[in-house]
Coordinates of N, CA and C in Angstrom, one line a residue:
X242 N 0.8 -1.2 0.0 CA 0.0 0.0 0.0 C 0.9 1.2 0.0
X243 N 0.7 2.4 -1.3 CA 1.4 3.7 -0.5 C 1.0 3.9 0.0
X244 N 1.9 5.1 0.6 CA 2.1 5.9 1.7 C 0.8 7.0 1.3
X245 N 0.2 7.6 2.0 CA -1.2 8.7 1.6 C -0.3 9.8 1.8
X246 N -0.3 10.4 0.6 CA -0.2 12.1 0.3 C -0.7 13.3 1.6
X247 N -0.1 13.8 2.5 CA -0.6 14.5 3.3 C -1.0 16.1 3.0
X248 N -2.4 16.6 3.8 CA -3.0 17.7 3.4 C -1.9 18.8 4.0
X249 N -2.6 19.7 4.0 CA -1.6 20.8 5.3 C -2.1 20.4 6.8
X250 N -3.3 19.7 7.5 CA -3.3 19.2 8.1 C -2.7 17.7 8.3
X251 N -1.8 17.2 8.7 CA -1.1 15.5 8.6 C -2.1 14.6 9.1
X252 N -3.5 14.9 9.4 CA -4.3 13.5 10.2 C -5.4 13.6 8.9
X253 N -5.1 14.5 7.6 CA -6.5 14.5 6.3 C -5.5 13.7 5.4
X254 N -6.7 12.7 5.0 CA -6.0 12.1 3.7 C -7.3 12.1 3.1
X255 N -6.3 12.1 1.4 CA -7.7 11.8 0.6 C -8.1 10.8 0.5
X256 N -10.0 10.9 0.1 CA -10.3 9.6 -0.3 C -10.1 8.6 -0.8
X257 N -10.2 7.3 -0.5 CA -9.4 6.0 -1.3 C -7.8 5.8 -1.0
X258 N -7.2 6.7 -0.4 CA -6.2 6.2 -0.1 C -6.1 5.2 0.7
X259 N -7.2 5.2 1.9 CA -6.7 4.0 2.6 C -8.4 3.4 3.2
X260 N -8.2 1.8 3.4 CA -9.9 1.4 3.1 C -10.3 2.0 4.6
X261 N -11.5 2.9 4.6 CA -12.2 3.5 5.9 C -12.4 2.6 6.8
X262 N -13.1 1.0 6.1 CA -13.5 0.5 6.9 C -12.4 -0.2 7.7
X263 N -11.1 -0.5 7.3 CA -9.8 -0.6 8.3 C -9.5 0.1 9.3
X264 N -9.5 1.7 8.7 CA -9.1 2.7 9.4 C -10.1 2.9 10.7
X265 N -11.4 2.6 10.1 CA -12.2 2.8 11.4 C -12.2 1.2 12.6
X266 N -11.9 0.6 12.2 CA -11.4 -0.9 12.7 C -10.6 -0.1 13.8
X267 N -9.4 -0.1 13.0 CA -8.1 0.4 14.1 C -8.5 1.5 15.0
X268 N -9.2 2.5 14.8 CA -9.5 3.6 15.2 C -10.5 3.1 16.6
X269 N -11.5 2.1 16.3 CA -11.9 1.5 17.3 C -11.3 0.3 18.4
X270 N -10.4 -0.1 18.1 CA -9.6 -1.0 18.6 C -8.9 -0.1 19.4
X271 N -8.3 1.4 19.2 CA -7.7 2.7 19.7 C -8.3 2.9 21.0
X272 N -9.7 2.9 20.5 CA -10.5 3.8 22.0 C -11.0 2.6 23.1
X273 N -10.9 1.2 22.4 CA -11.0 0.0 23.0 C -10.1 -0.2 24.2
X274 N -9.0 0.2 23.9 CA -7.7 -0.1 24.5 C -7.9 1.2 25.4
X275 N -8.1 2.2 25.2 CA -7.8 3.7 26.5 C -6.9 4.3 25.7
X276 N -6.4 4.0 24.1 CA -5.5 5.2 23.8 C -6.2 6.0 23.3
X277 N -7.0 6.0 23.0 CA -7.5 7.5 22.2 C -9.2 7.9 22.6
X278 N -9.8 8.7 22.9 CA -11.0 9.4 22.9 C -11.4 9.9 21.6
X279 N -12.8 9.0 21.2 CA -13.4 9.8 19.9 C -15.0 9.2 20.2
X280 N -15.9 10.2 19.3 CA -17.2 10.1 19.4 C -17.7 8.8 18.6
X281 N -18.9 8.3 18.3 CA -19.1 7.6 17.7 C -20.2 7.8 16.8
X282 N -20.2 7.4 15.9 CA -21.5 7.7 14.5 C -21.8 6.1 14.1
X283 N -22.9 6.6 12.5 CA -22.7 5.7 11.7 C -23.5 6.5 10.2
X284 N -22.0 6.6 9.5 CA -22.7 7.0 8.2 C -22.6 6.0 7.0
X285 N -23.8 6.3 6.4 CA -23.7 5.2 5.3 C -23.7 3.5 5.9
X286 N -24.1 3.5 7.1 CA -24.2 1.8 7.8 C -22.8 1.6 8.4
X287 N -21.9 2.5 8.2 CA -21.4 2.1 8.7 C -20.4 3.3 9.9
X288 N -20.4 2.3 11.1 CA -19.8 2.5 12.4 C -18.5 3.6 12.0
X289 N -18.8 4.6 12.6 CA -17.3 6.0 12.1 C -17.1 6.7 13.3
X290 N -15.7 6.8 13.6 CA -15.6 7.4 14.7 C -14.9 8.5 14.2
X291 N -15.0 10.0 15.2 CA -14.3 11.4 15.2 C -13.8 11.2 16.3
X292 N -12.1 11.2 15.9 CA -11.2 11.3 17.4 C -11.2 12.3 17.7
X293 N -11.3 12.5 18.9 CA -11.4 14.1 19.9 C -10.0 13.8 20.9
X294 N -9.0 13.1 21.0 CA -8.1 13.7 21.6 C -7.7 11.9 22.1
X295 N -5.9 12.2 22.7 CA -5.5 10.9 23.1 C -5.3 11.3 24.6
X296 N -5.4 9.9 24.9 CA -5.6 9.8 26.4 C -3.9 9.7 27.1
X297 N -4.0 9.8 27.9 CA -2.7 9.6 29.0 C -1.6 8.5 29.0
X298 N -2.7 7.4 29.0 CA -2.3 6.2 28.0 C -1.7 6.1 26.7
X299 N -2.3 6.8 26.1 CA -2.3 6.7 24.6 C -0.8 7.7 24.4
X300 N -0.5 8.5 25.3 CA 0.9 9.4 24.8 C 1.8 8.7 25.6
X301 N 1.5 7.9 26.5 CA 2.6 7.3 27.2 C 3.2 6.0 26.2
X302 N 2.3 5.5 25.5 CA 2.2 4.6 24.3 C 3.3 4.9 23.2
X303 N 2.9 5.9 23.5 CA 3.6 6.8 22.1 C 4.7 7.1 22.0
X304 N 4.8 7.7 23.4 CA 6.5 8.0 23.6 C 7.4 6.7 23.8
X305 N 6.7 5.7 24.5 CA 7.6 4.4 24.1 C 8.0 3.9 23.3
X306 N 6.6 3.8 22.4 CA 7.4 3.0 21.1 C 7.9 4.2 20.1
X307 N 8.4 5.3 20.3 CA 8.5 6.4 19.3 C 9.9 6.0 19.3
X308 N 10.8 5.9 20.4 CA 12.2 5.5 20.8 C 12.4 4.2 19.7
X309 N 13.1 4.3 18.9 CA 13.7 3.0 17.6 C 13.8 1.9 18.4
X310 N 15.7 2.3 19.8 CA 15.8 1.2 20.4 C 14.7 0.4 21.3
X311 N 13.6 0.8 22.0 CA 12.7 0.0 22.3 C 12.0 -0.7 21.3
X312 N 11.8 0.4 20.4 CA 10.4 -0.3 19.3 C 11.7 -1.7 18.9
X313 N 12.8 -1.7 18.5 CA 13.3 -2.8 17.9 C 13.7 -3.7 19.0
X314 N 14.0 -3.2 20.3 CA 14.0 -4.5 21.4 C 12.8 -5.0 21.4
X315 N 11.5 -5.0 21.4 CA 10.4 -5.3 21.4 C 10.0 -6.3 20.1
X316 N 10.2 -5.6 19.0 CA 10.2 -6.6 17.7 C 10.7 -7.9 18.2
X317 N 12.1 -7.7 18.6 CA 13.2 -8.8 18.7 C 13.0 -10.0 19.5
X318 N 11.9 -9.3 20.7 CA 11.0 -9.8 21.8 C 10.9 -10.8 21.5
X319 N 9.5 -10.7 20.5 CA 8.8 -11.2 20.0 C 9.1 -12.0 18.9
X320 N 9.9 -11.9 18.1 CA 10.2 -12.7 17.0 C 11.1 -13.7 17.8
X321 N 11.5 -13.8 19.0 CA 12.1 -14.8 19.8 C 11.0 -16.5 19.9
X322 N 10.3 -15.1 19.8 CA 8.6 -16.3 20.6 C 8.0 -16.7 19.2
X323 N 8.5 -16.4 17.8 CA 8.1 -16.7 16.9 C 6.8 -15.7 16.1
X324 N 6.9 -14.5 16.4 CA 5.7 -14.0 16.3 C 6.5 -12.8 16.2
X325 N 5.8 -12.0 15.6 CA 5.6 -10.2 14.8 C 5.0 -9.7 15.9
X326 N 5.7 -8.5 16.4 CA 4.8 -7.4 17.6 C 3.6 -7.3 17.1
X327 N 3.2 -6.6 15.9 CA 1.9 -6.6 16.3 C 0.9 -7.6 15.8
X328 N 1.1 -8.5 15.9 CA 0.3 -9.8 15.7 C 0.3 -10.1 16.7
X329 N 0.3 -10.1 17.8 CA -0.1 -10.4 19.3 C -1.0 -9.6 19.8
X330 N -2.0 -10.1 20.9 CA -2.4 -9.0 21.3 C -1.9 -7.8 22.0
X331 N -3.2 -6.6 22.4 CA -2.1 -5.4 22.3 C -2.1 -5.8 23.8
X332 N -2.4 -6.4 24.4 CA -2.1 -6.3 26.1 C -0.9 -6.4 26.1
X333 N -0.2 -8.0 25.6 CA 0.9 -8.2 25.4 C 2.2 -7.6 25.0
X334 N 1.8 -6.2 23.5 CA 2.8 -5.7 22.9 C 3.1 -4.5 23.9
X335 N 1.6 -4.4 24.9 CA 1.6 -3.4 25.8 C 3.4 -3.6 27.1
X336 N 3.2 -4.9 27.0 CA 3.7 -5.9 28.4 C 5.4 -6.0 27.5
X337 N 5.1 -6.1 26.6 CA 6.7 -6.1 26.0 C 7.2 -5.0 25.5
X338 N 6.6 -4.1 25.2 CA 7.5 -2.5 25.3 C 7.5 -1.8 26.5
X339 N 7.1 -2.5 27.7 CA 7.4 -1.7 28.6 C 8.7 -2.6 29.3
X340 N 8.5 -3.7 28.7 CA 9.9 -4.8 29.4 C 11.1 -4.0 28.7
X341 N 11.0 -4.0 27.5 CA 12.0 -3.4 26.0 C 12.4 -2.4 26.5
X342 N 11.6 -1.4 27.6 CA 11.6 -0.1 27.6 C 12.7 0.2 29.0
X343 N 12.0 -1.1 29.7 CA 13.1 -1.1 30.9 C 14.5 -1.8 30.8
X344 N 14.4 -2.0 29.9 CA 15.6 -3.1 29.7 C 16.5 -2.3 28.8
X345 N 16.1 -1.5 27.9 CA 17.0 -0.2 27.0 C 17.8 0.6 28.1
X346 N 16.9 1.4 29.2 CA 16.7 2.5 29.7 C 18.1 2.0 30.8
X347 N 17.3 0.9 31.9 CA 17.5 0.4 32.7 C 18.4 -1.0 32.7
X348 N 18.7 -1.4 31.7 CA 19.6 -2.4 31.7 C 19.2 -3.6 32.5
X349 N 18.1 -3.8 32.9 CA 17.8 -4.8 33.6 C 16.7 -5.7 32.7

């Protein structure tokens, strides 16, 4: 899939670049979890959310895996165990970037 052409805003893409009904998948799986706050709809049948802001969670999320060496101690994790980070669930990828994160940081 390319990469979607960004507006002068970075969170507008145009249409068809990427399938809605994924993006609203993940978008719900987002607020599922506690990272993100958004309202809920349904246009056209189907289920659409408008993100209104990320949670406390959701930037602490962020700032972990934003660091390379965690995000790639984490991969490394996991492909130990035979499996892709994010092909696990996210409790878990939750549980192994914060191990990744202590173990970069902390050496432990």
């Amino acid at each position: 899939m390319k990469e979607p052409e960004l507006k002068e805003h970075p969170f507008i893409m145009e249409s068809g670049q990427m399938d809605n009904a994924l993006v609203q998948y993940n978008v719900g799986l987002a607020v599922d979890h506690g990272l993100i706050k958004a309202s809920s709809t349904t246009l056209d049948n189907v289920p659409t959310f408008l993100i209104t802001g990320i949670t406390w969670s959701g930037h602490e999320f962020l700032d972990t895996v934003r660091n390379d060496g965690v995000l790639t101690q984490a991969k490394s994790m996991a492909k130990e165990k035979g499996s892709k980070l994010f092909d696990i669930p996210f409790e878990v990828v939750k549980a192994l970037v914060t191990k990744a994160a202590q173990s970069y940081f902390l050496g432990s």
